[in-house]
Amino acid sequence: MKKIGLIGGMSWESTERYYRAINEDVKARLGAHHSARLVLESVDFQRIKDWQFDGNWAACGTHLAQCAQNLERAGADMVLICTNTMHKVADEVQAAIGIPLVHLADATARAVLADGISRVAFLGTRFAMEQPFYIERLASYYKLQVWVPELPARERIHQVIYDELCLGVINEQSREEFLKILAQASQAGAEAAILGCTEIAMLVGPQHTPMRLYDTTAIHAREAVRLALESA
């Protein structure tokens, strides 16, 4: 079994979900007492958040590249950035290491296309919804049609992510607001929704809406396990 390297802590609530999902998948595939070989480099999210809000993506890229190098030195065979938004610096991270970076957007797009879906809604931080690094990758590389909410909804989603979900707060009113946004997406023609922030699935799940949801944390974790077990 190959060793999975995780850059986590953004937030630690969603990184905890990564650890569980990866180990549950390994156990489901191999049975008995099997668990994943992995190493975690967990950052101080306050530092990252400050850089994000200041627009200092260069600092984010340098820091995460150093984290990836630490994972490589620790014997990781691959690296996952355990957050959608920080894939803005994915190219910088990949350039700093000699092992593969498992890109979350690629894994998610392949999962969507495998289900025959071409029109998706995308919910995430304003950085991910408004900047081209993620949505344009989905559209250009995978020909997905991507719907994003209007500005007031984007602002609200962003606020809930940082002020509630990243702090472990689950608010029923916020859930209802997200469900209304998903209903708007469906009315606009979206066949499914990509939960493009690793914390959103803490708030909204298949039990809450008839719309098909793609939990990027779960997808990324499954892809890591697949790669860890193939030709191992």
C-alpha positions in Angstrom: 0.0 0.0 0.0 1.3 3.4 -1.0 1.6 6.2 1.6 -0.9 9.0 1.3 0.3 12.5 2.2 -2.3 15.0 3.4 -1.9 18.8 3.7 -4.7 19.5 6.2 -6.0 21.8 8.9 -7.9 24.0 6.4 -10.1 23.5 8.4 -9.3 20.7 10.8 -13.0 19.8 10.9 -12.9 18.7 7.3 -9.4 17.1 7.6 -10.9 14.9 10.3 -13.4 13.8 7.6 -10.6 13.0 5.2 -8.9 10.7 7.8 -12.1 8.8 8.5 -13.1 8.5 4.8 -9.7 7.2 3.7 -9.5 4.7 6.5 -13.1 3.5 6.0 -12.5 3.0 2.3 -9.3 1.0 2.9 -11.2 -1.2 5.4 -14.1 -1.7 3.0 -11.7 -2.7 0.2 -9.3 -4.9 2.1 -11.3 -6.0 5.2 -10.0 -7.3 8.5 -8.0 -4.7 10.4 -6.5 -2.9 7.4 -6.1 0.9 7.6 -4.4 3.5 5.5 -0.7 4.3 5.5 -0.7 8.1 5.6 1.1 11.1 6.9 -0.5 14.5 7.8 1.0 17.9 7.7 -1.6 20.1 9.4 -1.3 23.9 9.2 -2.4 26.7 11.4 -5.5 27.8 9.5 -5.6 31.3 10.9 -2.4 32.1 9.2 -3.7 30.7 5.9 -7.0 32.5 6.3 -5.3 35.8 6.9 -3.2 35.4 3.7 -6.4 34.4 1.7 -8.3 37.5 2.8 -5.3 39.7 2.2 -4.9 38.3 -1.3 -1.4 37.0 -0.5 -1.7 33.8 -2.5 2.1 33.8 -3.0 2.6 33.2 0.7 -0.1 30.5 0.6 1.7 28.8 -2.3 5.1 28.9 -0.7 3.8 27.6 2.6 1.9 24.7 1.1 4.8 23.8 -1.1 7.0 23.5 2.0 4.3 21.3 3.5 4.3 19.1 0.5 8.1 18.8 0.6 7.8 17.7 4.2 5.4 15.0 3.2 7.6 13.8 0.5 10.6 13.6 2.9 8.3 11.7 5.3 7.8 9.0 2.6 4.5 10.0 1.0 3.9 8.6 -2.5 1.3 11.3 -3.3 0.0 14.5 -1.9 -3.6 15.8 -1.3 -4.4 19.4 -0.5 -7.4 18.8 1.8 -9.3 21.9 0.7 -10.9 23.1 -2.5 -9.9 26.8 -2.2 -6.2 26.1 -1.8 -6.1 24.4 -5.2 -5.5 27.9 -6.4 -1.9 27.2 -5.6 -1.9 23.6 -6.8 0.6 24.2 -9.6 3.1 25.8 -7.2 2.7 22.8 -4.9 3.2 20.3 -7.7 6.2 22.1 -9.0 7.9 21.8 -5.6 7.8 18.0 -5.3 8.7 14.9 -7.3 5.6 12.9 -6.4 2.0 13.4 -7.8 -0.4 15.9 -6.5 -3.9 14.4 -6.6 -6.0 17.3 -7.8 -9.4 17.5 -6.2 -11.1 19.2 -9.1 -9.9 16.5 -11.5 -11.2 13.7 -9.3 -14.5 15.5 -8.8 -15.0 16.2 -12.5 -14.3 12.5 -13.4 -16.9 11.4 -10.9 -19.5 13.8 -12.3 -18.8 12.7 -15.9 -18.9 9.0 -15.0 -22.5 9.6 -14.0 -23.4 11.1 -17.3 -23.9 14.6 -15.9 -22.8 17.7 -17.8 -24.6 20.6 -16.0 -23.6 21.2 -12.4 -24.0 23.9 -9.7 -20.9 24.8 -7.8 -21.0 26.0 -4.1 -17.8 27.0 -2.3 -15.9 30.0 -1.0 -16.1 33.2 -3.0 -12.4 32.5 -4.0 -13.4 29.3 -5.6 -16.7 30.5 -7.0 -15.4 33.7 -8.5 -11.8 33.1 -9.5 -10.9 31.0 -12.5 -8.6 28.4 -11.0 -11.3 25.8 -10.2 -14.4 26.5 -12.3 -12.5 27.2 -15.5 -10.7 23.9 -15.0 -14.0 22.1 -14.8 -15.2 23.9 -17.9 -12.1 23.8 -20.0 -10.6 20.4 -19.2 -13.9 18.5 -18.7 -16.5 20.5 -20.7 -18.8 20.8 -17.7 -21.4 23.6 -17.7 -21.1 25.3 -14.3 -23.7 27.4 -12.6 -22.8 29.6 -9.6 -25.2 31.6 -7.4 -25.7 35.3 -7.7 -23.6 37.6 -5.7 -25.7 37.9 -2.5 -25.9 34.1 -2.3 -22.2 33.8 -2.9 -21.5 36.2 -0.1 -23.7 34.2 2.3 -22.2 30.9 1.4 -18.7 32.3 2.0 -19.8 33.7 5.3 -21.3 30.4 6.5 -18.2 28.5 5.5 -15.8 30.7 7.4 -17.9 31.9 10.3 -19.7 28.7 11.0 -18.6 25.5 9.3 -14.8 26.1 9.7 -15.5 26.6 13.4 -17.6 23.4 13.7 -20.9 25.3 13.9 -24.0 23.7 12.2 -26.8 26.1 11.9 -30.3 25.0 10.8 -31.1 28.4 9.3 -28.0 28.3 7.2 -28.9 24.8 6.0 -32.3 26.1 4.9 -30.6 28.9 3.0 -28.2 26.5 1.2 -31.2 24.3 0.3 -32.9 27.3 -1.3 -29.8 28.0 -3.3 -29.7 24.4 -4.5 -33.4 24.7 -5.5 -32.5 27.8 -7.5 -29.7 25.8 -9.2 -32.1 23.0 -10.1 -34.6 25.5 -11.6 -31.7 27.0 -13.6 -31.0 23.5 -15.2 -28.3 22.1 -12.9 -28.5 18.3 -12.8 -26.3 18.1 -9.7 -24.3 20.2 -7.3 -20.6 20.1 -6.5 -20.1 20.8 -2.8 -16.9 22.7 -3.6 -15.8 23.3 -0.1 -14.8 20.4 2.1 -16.9 21.6 5.0 -20.3 22.0 3.1 -21.1 18.3 3.4 -21.2 18.8 7.2 -24.3 21.0 6.6 -26.0 19.6 3.6 -26.3 15.9 2.6 -28.5 13.7 0.4 -31.0 13.4 3.2 -31.8 17.1 2.9 -32.4 17.5 -0.8 -33.4 15.5 -3.9 -30.6 17.1 -5.9 -27.6 14.9 -6.5 -24.7 16.1 -4.5 -21.0 15.5 -5.1 -19.1 15.7 -1.8 -15.6 16.6 -2.8 -14.0 15.4 0.4 -15.4 11.9 -0.1 -14.5 11.9 -3.8 -10.9 13.0 -3.1 -10.5 10.4 -0.3 -11.7 7.6 -2.6 -9.3 8.7 -5.3 -6.4 8.7 -2.9 -7.3 5.1 -1.8 -7.6 3.9 -5.3 -4.1 5.3 -6.2 -2.7 3.9 -2.9 -3.9 0.4 -3.6 -3.3 0.1 -7.3 0.0 -1.6 -8.2 1.0 -1.4 -4.5 
